[in-house]
Coordinates of C-alpha atoms and ligand atoms in Angstrom, one line a residue:
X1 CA 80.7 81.8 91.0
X2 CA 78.7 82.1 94.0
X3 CA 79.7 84.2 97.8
X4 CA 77.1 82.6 99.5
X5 CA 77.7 81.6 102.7
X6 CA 81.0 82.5 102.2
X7 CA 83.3 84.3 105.5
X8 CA 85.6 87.7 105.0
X9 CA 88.1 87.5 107.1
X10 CA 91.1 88.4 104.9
X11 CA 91.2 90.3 101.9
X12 CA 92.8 87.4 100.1
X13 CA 89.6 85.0 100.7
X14 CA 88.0 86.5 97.9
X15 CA 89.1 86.8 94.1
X16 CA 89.3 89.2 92.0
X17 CA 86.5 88.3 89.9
X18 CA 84.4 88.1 93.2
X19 CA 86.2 91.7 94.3
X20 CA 84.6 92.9 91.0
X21 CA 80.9 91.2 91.3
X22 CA 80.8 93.1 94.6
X23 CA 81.4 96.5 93.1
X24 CA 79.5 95.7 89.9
X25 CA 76.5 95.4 92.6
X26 CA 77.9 98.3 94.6
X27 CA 77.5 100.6 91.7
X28 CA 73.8 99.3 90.7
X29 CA 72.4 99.9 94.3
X30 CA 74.4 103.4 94.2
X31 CA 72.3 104.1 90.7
X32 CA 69.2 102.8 92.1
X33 CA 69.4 102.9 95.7
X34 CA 65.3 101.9 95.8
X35 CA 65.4 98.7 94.1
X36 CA 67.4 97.2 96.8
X37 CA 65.6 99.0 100.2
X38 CA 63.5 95.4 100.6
X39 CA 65.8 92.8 99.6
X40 CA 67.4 91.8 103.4
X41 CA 63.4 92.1 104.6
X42 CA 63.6 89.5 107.4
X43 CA 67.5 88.7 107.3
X44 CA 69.0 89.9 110.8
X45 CA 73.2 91.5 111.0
X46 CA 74.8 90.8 114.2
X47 CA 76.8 93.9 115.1
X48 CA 79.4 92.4 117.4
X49 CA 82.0 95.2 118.4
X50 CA 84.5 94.5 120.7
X51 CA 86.6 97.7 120.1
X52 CA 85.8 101.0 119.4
X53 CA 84.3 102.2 115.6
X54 CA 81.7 104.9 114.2
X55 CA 82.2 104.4 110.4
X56 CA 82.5 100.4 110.0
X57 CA 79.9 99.6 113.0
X58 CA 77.3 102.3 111.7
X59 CA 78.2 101.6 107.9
X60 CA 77.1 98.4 108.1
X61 CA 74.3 98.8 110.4
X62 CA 72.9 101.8 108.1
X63 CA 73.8 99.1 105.2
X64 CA 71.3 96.5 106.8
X65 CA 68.4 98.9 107.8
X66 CA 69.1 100.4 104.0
X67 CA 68.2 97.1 102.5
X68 CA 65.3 96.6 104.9
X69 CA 67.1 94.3 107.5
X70 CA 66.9 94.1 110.9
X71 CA 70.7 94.5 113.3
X72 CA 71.2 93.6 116.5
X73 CA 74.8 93.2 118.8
X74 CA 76.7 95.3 121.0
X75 CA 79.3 98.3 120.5
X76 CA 81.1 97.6 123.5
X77 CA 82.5 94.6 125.0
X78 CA 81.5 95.3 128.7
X79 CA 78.4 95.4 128.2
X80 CA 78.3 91.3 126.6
X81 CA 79.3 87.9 128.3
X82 CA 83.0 88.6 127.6
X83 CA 83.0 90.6 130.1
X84 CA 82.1 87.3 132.4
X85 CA 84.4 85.3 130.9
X86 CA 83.2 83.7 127.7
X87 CA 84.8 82.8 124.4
X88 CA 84.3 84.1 121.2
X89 CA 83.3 80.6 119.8
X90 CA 80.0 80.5 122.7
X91 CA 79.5 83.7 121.7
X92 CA 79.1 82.8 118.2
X93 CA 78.1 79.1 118.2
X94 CA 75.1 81.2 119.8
X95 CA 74.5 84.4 118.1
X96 CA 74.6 81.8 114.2
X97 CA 71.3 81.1 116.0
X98 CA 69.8 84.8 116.4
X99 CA 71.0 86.3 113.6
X100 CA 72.0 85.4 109.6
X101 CA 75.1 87.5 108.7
X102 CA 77.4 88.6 111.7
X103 CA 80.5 91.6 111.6
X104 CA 83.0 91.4 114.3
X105 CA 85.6 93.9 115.3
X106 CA 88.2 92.8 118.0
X107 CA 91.0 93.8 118.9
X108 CA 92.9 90.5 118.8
X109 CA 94.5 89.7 115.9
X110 CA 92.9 86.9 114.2
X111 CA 89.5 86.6 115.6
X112 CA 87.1 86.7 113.6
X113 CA 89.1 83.9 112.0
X114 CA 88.7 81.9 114.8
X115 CA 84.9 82.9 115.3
X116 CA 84.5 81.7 112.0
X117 CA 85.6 78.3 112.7
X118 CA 82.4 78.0 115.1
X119 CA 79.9 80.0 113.0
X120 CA 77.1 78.5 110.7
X121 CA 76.3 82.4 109.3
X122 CA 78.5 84.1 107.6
X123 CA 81.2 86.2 109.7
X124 CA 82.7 89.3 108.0
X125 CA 86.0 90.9 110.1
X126 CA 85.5 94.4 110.9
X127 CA 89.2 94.8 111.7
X128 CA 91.3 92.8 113.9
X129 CA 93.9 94.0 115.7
X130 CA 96.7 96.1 113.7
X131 CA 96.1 92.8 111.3
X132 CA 93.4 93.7 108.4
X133 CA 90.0 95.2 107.6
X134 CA 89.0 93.5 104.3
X135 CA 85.8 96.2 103.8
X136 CA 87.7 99.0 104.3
X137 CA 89.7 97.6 101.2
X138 CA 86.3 97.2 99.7
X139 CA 85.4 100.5 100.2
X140 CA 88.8 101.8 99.4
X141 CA 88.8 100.1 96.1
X142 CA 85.2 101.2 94.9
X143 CA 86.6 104.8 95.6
X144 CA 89.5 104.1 93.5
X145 CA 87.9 102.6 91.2
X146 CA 84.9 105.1 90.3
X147 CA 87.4 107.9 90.6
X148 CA 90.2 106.2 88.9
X149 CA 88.4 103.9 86.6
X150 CA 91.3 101.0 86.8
X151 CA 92.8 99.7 89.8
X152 CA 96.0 98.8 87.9
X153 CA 98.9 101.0 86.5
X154 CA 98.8 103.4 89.4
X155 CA 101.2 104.5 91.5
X156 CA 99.4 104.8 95.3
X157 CA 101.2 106.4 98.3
X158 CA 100.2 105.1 101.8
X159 CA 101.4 107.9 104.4
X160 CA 101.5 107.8 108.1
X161 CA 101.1 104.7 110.5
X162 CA 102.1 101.7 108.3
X163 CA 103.3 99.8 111.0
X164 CA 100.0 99.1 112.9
X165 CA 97.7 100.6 110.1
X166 CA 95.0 97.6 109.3
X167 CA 93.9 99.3 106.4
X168 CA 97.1 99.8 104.6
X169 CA 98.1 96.5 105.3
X170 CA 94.9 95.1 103.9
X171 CA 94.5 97.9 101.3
X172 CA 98.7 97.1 99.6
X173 CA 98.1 93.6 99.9
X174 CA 94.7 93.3 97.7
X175 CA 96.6 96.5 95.2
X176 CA 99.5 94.0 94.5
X177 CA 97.2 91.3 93.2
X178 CA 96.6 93.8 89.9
X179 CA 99.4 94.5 87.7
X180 CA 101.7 97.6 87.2
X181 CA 100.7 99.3 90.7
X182 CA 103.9 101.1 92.1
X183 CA 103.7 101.5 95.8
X184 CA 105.4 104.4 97.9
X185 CA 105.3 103.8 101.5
X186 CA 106.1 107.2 103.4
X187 CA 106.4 106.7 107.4
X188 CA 108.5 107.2 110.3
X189 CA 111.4 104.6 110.5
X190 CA 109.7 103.3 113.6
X191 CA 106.6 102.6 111.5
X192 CA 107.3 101.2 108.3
X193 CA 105.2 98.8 106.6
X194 CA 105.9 95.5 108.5
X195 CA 108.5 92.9 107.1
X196 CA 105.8 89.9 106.5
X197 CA 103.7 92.3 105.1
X198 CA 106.2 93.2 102.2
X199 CA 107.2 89.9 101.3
X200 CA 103.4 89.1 100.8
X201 CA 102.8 91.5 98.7
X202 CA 102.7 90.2 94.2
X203 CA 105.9 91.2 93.2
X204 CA 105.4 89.8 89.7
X205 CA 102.5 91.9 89.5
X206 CA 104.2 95.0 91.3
X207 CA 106.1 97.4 89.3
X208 CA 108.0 99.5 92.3
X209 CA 108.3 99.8 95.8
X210 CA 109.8 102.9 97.2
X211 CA 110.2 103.7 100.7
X212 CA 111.0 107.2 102.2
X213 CA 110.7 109.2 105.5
X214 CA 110.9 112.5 103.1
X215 CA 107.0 113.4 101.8
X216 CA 107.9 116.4 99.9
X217 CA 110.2 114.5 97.5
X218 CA 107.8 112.1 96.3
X219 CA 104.4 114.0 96.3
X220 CA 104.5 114.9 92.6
X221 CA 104.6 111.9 91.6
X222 CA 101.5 109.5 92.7
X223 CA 97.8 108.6 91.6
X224 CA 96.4 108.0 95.1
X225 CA 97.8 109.7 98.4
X226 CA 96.3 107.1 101.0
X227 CA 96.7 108.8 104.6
X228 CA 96.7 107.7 108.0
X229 CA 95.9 108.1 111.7
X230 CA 99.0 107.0 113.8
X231 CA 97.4 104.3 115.6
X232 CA 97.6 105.6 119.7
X233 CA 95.7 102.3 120.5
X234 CA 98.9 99.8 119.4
X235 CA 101.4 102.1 120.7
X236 CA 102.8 100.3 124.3
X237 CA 104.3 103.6 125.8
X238 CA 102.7 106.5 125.4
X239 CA 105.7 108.6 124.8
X240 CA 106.7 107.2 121.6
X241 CA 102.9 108.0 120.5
X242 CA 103.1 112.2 121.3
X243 CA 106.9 111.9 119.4
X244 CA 105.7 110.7 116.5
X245 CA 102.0 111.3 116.0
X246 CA 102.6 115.0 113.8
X247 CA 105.1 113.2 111.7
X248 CA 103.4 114.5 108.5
X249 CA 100.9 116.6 108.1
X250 CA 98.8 117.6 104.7
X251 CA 98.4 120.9 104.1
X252 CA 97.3 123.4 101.4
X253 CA 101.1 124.0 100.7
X254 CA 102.4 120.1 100.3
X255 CA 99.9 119.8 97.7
X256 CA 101.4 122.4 95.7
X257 CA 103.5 120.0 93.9
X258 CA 101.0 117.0 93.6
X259 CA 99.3 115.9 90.5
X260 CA 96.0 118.0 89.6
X261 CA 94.1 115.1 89.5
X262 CA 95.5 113.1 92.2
X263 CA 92.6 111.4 94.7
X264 CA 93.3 112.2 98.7
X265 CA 91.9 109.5 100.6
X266 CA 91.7 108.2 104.5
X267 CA 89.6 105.5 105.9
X268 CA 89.0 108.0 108.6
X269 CA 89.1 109.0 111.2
X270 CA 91.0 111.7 110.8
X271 CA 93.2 113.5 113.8
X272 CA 95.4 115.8 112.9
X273 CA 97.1 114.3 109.7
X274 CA 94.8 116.2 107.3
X275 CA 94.5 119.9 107.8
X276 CA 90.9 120.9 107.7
X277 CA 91.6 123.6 105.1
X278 CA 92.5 120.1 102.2
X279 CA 88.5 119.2 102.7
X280 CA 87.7 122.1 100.1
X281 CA 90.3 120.3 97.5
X282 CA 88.9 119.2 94.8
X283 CA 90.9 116.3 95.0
X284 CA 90.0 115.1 99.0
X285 CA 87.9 112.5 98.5
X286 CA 87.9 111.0 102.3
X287 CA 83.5 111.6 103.0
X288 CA 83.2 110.3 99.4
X289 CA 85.0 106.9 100.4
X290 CA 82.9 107.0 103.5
X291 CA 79.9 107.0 102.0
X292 CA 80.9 104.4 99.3
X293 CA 81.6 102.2 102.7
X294 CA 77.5 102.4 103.2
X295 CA 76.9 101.0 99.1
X296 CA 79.9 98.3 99.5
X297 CA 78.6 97.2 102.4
X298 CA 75.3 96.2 101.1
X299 CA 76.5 94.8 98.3
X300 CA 78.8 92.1 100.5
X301 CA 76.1 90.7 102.3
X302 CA 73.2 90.8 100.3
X303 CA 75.8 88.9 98.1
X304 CA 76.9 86.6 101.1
X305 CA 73.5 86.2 102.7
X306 CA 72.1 85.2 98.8
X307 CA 69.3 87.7 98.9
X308 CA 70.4 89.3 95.7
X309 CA 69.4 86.7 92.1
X310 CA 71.2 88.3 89.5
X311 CA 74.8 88.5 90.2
Ligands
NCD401 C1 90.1 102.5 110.5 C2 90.3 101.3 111.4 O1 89.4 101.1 112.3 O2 91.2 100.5 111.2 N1 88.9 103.1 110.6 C3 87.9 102.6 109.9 O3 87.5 101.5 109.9 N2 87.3 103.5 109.0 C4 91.3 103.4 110.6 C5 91.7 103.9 111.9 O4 91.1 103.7 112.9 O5 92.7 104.7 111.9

């Protein structure tokens, strides 16, 4: 089994056996963070942001430098040749000659896919639209994982924006493909978890799927309490945003009746979903999982980009 060369552009382009060799080299750079500070020594990242992002864009810029890379690319679209008028697939047909590994964030649904199409490096999606964002499931997973140590038989609550949420949508998809996961899906009617998304999901594999506007009456009952931002970008009137963007709110009191050893997590960032007073729980472990994002990333593309022998 080999990811060289290989694209992420959906969480599904990978199995789980490759899933696991990714974390497996997550956790050795995380116990040895030296060993791997020269291995990208010469190998460039193209940084190609076409919408706005502080954890995924720096993550994996800080990811690159960490391994002794170089990164080069833009964090806003105005300031590249789309704002003249060119196509992704110039862009990259071009860039697969300046740099060896390439993320790209976009706010159009599907492309990175298409980027990929006209790349000769390897392209990793940085999110696409309200579609997915397959290292944020990377990263969510490690957290899981390290905290949970399995990422089957648990039951994992995604809270808030599931409508246009990339994460959850990427995040339940990859959960269904291990077995005995029971999913509770807590959201505004307005923003449940999309249709296509739900018949995608492994039901052989997936034990329940419970969906409720009511927090309080599932909260004692669930591993991993996943929370959202309600996504103000996706919304087309702005009206509908300010009526449902306090739809739930985690507090010191809701917690009250989780489990003691339930993980809180958020891909960040946060707005007003997560009261500041949770970040002394014990059990909030949202800069944990941003971190991890840093050690995941490595892993990826000195995995993609071959730099790395022993997998
Ligand atoms: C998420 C994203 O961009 O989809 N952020 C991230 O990558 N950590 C979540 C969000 O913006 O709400």
């Amino acid at each position: 089994m080999s990811l060289v060369g290989k694209h992420l552009i959906d969480p599904g382009d990978f199995t789980l056996t490759e899933f696991d060799s990714v974390f497996q080299l997550a956790e050795k750079i995380i116990e040895n963070k030296e060993d791997f500070s020269e291995i990208c020594k010469g190998k460039i990242l193209a940084s190609l942001f076409y919408e706005p992002s502080t954890r995924t864009r720096l993550s994996f810029e800080s990811a690159m430098l960490r391994m002794g890379g170089k990164v080069l690319g833009f964090s806003d679209a105005n300031v590249s040749s789309t704002s003249k008028g060119e196509s992704i697939a110039d862009t990259i047909r071009v860039i697969s000659s300046y740099a060896d590994i390439a993320v790209i964030r976009h706010p159009k649904e599907g492309a990175p896919k298409l980027a990929s199409k006209y790349s000769s490096i390897p392209i990793i999606n940085g999110g696409d639209g309200g579609h997915q964002h397959p290292t944020q499931t990377l990263t969510d997973l490690l957290t899981i994982r390290t905290f949970k140590g399995s990422l089957q038989g648990i039951s994992v609550a995604f809270c808030g924006d599931l409508k246009f949420g990339r994460t959850v949508h990427s995040l339940i998809k990859t959960l269904s493909r291990y077995p005995y996961n029971r999913f509770i899906l807590i959201s505004p009617r307005e923003l449940r978890l999309p249709e296509h998304i739900k018949y995608s999901l492994d039901n052989q594999k997936t034990i329940e799927i419970i969906e409720t506007e009511d927090l309080e009456s599932v909260i004692d009952n669930i591993d991993i309490f996943y929370m959202t931002r309600i996504q103000k970008e996706r919304f087309f009137n702005e009206a509908d945003y300010v009526r449902l963007k306090d739809s739930y709110i985690l507090n010191k009191e809701k917690l009250k009746c989780a489990k003691k050893d339930m993980l809180i997590m958020h891909p960040l960032p946060r707005v007003n979903e997560i009261s500041y007073e949770v970040d002394e729980d014990d059990r909030a472990v949202y800069f944990k999982q941003a971190e991890f994002g840093v050690y995941v990333r490595m892993a990826l593309m000195a995995l993609l980009l071959g730099v790395y022998k022993n997998a």
